mmCIF file of C-alpha atoms and ligand atoms in Angstrom:
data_model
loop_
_atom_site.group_PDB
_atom_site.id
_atom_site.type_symbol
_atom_site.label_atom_id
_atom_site.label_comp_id
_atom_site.label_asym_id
_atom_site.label_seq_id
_atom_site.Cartn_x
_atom_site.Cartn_y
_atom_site.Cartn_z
ATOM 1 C CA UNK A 1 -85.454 -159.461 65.730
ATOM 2 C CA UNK A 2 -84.934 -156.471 67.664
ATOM 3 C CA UNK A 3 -81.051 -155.953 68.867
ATOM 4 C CA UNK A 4 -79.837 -153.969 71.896
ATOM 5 C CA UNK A 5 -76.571 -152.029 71.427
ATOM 6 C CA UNK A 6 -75.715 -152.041 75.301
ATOM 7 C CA UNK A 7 -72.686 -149.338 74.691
ATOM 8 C CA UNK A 8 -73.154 -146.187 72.697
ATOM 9 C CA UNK A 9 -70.983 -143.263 73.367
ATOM 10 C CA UNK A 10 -73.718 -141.163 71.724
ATOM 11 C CA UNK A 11 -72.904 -137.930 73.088
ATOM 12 C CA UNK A 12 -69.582 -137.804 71.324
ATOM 13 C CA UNK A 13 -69.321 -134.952 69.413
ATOM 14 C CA UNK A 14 -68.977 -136.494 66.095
ATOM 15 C CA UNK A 15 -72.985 -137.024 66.848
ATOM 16 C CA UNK A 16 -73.788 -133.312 67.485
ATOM 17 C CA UNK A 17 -74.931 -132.454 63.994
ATOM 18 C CA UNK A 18 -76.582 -136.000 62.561
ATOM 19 C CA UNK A 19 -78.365 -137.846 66.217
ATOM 20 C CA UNK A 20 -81.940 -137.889 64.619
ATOM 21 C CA UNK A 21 -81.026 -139.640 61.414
ATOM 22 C CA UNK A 22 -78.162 -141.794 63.143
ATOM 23 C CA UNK A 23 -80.828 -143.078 65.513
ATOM 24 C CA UNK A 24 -82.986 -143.718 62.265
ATOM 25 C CA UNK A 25 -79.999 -145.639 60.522
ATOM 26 C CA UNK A 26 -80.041 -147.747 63.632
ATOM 27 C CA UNK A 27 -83.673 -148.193 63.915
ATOM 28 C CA UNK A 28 -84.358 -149.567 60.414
ATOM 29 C CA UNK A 29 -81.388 -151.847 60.908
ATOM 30 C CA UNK A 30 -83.267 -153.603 63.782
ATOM 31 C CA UNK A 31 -81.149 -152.134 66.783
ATOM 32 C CA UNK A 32 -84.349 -151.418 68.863
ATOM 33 C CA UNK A 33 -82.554 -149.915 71.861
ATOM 34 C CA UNK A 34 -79.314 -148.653 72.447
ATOM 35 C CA UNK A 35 -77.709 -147.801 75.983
ATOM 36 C CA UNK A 36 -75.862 -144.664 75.772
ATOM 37 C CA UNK A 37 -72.632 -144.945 77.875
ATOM 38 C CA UNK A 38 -71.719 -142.135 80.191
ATOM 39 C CA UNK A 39 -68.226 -141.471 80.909
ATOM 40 C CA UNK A 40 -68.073 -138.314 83.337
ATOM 41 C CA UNK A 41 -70.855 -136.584 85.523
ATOM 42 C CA UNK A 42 -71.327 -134.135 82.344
ATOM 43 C CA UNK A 43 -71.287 -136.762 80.008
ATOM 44 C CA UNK A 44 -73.543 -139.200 82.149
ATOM 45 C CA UNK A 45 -76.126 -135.450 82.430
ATOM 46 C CA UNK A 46 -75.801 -135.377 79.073
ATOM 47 C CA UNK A 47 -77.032 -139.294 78.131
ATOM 48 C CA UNK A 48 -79.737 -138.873 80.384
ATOM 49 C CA UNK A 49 -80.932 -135.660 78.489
ATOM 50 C CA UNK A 50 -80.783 -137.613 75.190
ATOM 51 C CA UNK A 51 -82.694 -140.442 76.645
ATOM 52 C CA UNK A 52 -85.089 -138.396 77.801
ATOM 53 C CA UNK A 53 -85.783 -137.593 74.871
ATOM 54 C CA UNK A 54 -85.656 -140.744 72.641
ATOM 55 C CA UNK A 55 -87.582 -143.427 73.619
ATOM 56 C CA UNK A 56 -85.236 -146.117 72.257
ATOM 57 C CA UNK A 57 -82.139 -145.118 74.278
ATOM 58 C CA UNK A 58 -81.252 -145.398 78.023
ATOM 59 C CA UNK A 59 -77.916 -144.142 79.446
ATOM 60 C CA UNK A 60 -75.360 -145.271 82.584
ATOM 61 C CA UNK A 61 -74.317 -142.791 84.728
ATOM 62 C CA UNK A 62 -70.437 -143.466 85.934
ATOM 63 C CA UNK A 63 -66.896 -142.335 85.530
ATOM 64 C CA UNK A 64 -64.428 -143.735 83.323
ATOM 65 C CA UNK A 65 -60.861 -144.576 84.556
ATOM 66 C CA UNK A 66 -59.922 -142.288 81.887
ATOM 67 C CA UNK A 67 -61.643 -139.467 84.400
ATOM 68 C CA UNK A 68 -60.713 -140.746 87.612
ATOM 69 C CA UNK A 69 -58.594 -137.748 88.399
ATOM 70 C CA UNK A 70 -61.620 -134.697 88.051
ATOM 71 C CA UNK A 71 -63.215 -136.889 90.931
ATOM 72 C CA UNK A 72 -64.123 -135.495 94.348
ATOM 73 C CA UNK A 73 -65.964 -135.444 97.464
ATOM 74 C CA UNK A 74 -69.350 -134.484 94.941
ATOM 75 C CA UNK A 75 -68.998 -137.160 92.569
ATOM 76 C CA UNK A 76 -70.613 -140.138 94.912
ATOM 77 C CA UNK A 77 -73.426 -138.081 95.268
ATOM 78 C CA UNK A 78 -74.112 -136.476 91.918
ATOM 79 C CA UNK A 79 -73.949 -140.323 90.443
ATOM 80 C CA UNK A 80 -75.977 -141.596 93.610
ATOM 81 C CA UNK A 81 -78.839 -139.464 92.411
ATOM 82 C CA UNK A 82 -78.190 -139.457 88.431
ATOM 83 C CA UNK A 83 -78.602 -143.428 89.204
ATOM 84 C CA UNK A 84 -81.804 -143.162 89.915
ATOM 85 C CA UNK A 85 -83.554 -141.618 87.077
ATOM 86 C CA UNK A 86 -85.584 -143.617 85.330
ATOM 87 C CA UNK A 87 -83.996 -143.967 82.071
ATOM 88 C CA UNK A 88 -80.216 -144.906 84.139
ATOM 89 C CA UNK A 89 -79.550 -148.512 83.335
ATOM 90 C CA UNK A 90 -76.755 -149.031 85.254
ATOM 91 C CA UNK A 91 -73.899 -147.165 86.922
ATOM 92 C CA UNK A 92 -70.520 -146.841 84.439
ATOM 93 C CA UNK A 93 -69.015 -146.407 82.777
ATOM 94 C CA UNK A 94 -66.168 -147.459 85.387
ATOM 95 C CA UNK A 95 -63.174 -149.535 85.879
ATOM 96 C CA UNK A 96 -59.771 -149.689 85.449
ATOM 97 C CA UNK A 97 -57.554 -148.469 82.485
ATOM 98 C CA UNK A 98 -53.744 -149.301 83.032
ATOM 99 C CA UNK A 99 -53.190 -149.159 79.301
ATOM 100 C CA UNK A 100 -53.602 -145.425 78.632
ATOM 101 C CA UNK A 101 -53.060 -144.399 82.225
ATOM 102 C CA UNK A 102 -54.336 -140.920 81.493
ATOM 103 C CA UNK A 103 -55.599 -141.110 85.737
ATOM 104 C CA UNK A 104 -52.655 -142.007 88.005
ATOM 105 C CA UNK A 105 -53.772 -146.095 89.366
ATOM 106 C CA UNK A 106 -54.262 -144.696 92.853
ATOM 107 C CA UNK A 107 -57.152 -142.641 91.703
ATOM 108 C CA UNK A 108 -58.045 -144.787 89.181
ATOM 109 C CA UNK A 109 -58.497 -147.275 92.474
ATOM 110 C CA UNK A 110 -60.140 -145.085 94.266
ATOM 111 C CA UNK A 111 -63.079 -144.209 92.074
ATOM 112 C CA UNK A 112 -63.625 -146.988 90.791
ATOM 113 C CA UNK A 113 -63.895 -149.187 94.291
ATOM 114 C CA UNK A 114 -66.456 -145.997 95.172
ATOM 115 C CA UNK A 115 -68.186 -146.892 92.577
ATOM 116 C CA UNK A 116 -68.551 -150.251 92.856
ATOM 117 C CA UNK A 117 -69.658 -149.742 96.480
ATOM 118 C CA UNK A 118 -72.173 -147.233 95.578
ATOM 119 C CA UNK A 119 -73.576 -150.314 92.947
ATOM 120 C CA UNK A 120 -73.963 -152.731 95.907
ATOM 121 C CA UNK A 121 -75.528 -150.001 98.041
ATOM 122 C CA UNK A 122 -78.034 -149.368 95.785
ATOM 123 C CA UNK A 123 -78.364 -152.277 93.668
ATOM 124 C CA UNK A 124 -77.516 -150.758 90.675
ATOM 125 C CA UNK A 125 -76.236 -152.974 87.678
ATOM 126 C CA UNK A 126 -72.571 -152.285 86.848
ATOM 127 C CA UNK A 127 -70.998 -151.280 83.015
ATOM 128 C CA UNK A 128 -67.281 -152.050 83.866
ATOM 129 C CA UNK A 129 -63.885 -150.940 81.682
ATOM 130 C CA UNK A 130 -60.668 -152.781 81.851
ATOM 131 C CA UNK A 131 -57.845 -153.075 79.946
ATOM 132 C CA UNK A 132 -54.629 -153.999 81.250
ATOM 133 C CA UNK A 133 -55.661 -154.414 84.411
ATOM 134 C CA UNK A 134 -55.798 -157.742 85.523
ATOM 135 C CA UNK A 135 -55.835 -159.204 88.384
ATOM 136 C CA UNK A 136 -56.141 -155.913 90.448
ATOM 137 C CA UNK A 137 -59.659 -155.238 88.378
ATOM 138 C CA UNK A 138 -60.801 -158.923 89.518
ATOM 139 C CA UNK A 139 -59.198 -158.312 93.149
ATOM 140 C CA UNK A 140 -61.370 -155.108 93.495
ATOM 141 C CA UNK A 141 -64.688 -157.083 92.152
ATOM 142 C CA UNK A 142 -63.858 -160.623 93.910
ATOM 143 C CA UNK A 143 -63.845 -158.454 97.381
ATOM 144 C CA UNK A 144 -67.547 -157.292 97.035
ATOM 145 C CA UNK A 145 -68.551 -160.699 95.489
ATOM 146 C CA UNK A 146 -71.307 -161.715 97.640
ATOM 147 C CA UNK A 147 -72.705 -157.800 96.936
ATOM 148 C CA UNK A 148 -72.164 -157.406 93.465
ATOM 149 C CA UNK A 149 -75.160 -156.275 91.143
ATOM 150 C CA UNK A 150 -75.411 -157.884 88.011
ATOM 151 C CA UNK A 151 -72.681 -155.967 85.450
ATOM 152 C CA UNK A 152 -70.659 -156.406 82.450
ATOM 153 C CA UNK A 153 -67.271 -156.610 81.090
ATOM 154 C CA UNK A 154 -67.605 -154.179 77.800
ATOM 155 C CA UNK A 155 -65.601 -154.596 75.186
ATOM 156 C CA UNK A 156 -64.217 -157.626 76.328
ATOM 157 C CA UNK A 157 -60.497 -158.091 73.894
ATOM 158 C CA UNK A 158 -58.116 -160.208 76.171
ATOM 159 C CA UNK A 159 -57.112 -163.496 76.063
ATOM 160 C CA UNK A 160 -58.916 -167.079 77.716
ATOM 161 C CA UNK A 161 -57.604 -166.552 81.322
ATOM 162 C CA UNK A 162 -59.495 -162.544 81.208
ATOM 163 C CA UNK A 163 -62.135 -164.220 79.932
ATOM 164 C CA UNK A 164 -62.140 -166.685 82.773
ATOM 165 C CA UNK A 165 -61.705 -164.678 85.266
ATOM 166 C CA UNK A 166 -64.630 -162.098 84.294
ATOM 167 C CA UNK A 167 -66.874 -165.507 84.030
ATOM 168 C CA UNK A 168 -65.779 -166.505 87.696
ATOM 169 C CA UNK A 169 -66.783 -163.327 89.227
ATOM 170 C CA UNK A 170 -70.425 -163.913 87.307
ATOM 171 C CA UNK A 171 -69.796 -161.546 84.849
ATOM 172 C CA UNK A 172 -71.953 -160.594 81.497
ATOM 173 C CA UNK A 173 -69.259 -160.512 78.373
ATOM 174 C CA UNK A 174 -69.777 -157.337 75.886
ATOM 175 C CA UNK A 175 -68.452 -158.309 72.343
ATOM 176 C CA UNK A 176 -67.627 -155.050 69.952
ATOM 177 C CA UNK A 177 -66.164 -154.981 66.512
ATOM 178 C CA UNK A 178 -62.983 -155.974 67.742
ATOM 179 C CA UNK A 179 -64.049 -159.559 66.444
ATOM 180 C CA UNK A 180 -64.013 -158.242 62.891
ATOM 181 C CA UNK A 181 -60.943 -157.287 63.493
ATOM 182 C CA UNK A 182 -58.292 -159.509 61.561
ATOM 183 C CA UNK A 183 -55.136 -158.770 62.754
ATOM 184 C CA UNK A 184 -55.769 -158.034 66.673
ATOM 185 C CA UNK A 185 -59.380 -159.458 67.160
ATOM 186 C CA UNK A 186 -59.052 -163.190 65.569
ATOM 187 C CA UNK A 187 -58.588 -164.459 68.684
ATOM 188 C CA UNK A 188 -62.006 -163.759 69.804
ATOM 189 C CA UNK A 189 -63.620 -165.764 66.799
ATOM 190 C CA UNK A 190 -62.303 -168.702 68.894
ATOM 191 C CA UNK A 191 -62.824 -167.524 72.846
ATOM 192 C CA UNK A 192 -66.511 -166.032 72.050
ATOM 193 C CA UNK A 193 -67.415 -169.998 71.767
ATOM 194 C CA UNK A 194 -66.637 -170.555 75.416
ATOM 195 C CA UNK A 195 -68.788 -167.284 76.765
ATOM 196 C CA UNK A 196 -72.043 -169.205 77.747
ATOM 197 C CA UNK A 197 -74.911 -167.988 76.098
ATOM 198 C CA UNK A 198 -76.799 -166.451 78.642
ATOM 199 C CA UNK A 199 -73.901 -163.977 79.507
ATOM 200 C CA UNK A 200 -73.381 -162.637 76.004
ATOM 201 C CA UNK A 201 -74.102 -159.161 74.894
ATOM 202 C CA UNK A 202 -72.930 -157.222 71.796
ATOM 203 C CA UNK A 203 -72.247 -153.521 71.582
ATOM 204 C CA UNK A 204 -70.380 -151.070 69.147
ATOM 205 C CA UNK A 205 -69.077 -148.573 71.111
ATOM 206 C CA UNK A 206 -69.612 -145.953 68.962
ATOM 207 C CA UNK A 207 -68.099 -144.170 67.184
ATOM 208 C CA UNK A 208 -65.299 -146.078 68.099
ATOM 209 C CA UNK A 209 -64.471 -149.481 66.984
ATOM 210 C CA UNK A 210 -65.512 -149.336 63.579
ATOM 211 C CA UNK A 211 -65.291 -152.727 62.210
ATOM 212 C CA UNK A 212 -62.270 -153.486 60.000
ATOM 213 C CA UNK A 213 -63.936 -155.242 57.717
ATOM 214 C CA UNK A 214 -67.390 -153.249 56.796
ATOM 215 C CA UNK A 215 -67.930 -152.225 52.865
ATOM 216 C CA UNK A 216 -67.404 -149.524 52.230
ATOM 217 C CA UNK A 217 -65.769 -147.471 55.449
ATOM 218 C CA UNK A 218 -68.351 -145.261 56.912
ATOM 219 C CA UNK A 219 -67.321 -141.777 56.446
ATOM 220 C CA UNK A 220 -64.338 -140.373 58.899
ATOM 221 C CA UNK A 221 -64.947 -143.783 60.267
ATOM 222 C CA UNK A 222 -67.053 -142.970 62.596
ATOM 223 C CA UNK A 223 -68.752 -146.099 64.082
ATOM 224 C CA UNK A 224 -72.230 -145.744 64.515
ATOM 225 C CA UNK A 225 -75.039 -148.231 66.463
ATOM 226 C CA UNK A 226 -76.614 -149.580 63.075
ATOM 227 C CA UNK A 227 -74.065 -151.458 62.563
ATOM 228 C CA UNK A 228 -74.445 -153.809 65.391
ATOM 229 C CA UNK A 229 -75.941 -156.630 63.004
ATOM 230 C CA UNK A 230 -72.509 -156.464 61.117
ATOM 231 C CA UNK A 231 -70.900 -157.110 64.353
ATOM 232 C CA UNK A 232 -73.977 -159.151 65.493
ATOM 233 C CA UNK A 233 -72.891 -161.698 61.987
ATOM 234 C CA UNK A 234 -69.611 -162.273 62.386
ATOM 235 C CA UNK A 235 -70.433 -163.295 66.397
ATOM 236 C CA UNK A 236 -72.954 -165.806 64.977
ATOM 237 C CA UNK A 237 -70.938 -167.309 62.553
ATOM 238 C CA UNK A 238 -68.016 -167.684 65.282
ATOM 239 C CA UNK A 239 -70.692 -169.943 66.554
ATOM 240 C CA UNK A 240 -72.171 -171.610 63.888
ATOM 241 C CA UNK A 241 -75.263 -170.563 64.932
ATOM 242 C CA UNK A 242 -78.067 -167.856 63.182
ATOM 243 C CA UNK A 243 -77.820 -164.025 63.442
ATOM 244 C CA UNK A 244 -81.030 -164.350 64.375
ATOM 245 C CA UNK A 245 -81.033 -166.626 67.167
ATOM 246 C CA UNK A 246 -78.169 -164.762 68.555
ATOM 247 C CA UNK A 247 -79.615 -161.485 68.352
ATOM 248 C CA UNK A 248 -82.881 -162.550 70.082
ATOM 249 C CA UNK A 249 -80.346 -164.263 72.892
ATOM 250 C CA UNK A 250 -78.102 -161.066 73.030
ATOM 251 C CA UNK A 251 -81.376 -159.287 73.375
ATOM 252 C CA UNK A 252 -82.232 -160.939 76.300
ATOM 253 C CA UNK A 253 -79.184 -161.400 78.104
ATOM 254 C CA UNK A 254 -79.315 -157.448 77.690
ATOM 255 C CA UNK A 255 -82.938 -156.930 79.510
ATOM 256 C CA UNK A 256 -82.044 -159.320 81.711
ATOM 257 C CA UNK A 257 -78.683 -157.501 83.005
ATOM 258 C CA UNK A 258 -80.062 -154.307 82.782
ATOM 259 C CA UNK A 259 -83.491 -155.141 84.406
ATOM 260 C CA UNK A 260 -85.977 -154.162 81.838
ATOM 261 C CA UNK A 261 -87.416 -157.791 80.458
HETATM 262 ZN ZN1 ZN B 301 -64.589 -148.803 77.835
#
């Protein structure tokens, strides 16, 4: 069994110092590849220069919601051609945050619909963020429908009718250690049943997320991608199915979105 992590915010600091034996850890835990999630033009630079160098990573190249402010007339262009390097999986991370609201919703909007368009212009998958945002995050996707490139929800934590409405649009459905989670994730021990099983991935989102319930707490918590088979257990017992048939699914679905089967 050899697992994709399809969101890894490896060029967080916390993975300056330790990136060799991290990707190691990961390795020998059977997390073959790992898609390292770029959240600004620096950031997305910087994914591709670690993917470069590591032949088990990829990276997206996109700007968060988080970043939608530091956008300008350049940042089309600078993702148009980051998207098409080699190791660039898919455009993202992008969306719509109207939980934190660190970028005012207008150019939270803004970006993100530029995005989007860019995706269907170049046939680009899609790594999409939202939280809070519904239904101005499915407005934005339902209008490009008949365009849209395959993408994903990541770190999908809302209720049935999110769920629903991310299926409608075609969506893939990213499940983090938010599932482990037992006193704001429990609800997704029930919904993960109803995400059909060619549209679910799994992902850490390190070195956030850190599951709850993992023995003993990695040090300063800092989630890291070898412990997507933690993650990857608790999604197959939700479904009373094997970690191993899961993986192998999750796998796929994950090749299959991305383009690289
Ligand atoms: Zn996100």
């Amino acid at each position: 069994m050899t697992l994709v992590d399809i969101g890894a915010n490896l060029t967080h600091s916390s993975f300056r110092e330790d990136l060799e034996a991290v990707l190691a850890r990961a390795r020998d835990a059977g997390v073959g590849t790992i898609c390292v999630t770029g959240t600004s033009l620096q950031e997305s630079r910087r994914a591709i220069e670690i993917a470069e160098a590591h032949p088990q990573l990829y990276a997206t190249a996109g700007v968060h919601p988080h970043h939608a402010r530091e956008c300008d007339d350049a940042t089309i262009p600078a993702l148009r051609a980051l998207a098409a390097h080699p190791r660039v999986v898919a455009l993202g991370e992008c969306g719509l945050d109207f939980n934190r609201n660190y970028s005012p919703h207008p150019d939270q909007e803004k970006w993100f619909e530029a995005q989007l368009d860019l995706a269907c212009e170049i046939g680009k998958p899609l790594f999409l963020h939202s939280r809070d945002a519904l239904p101005r995050f499915a407005e934005v996707l339902g209008a490009r429908r008949a365009r849209l490139p395959r993408a994903v929800a990541h770190c999908f934590t809302g209720e049935k009718a999110e769920l629903y409405a991310y299926l409608d649009l075609g969506l893939y459905i990213g499940i983090t250690g938010w599932i482990c989670d037992e006193r704001r994730g429990a609800h997704l021990l029930e919904l993960v049943r109803e995400i059909p099983r060619e549209r679910l991935l799994i992902e850490t989102d390190s070195p956030y997320l850190t599951p709850r319930d993992l023995r003993p707490q990695p040090r300063a918590r800092r989630n890291e991608p070898a412990f997507l088979p933690h993650i990857l257990r608790t999604v197959a017992r939700a479904l009373g199915r094997t970690a191993e048939e899961v993986g192998d699914e999750t796998a796929r679905n994950a090749r299959m979105l991305f383009g690289r089967s």
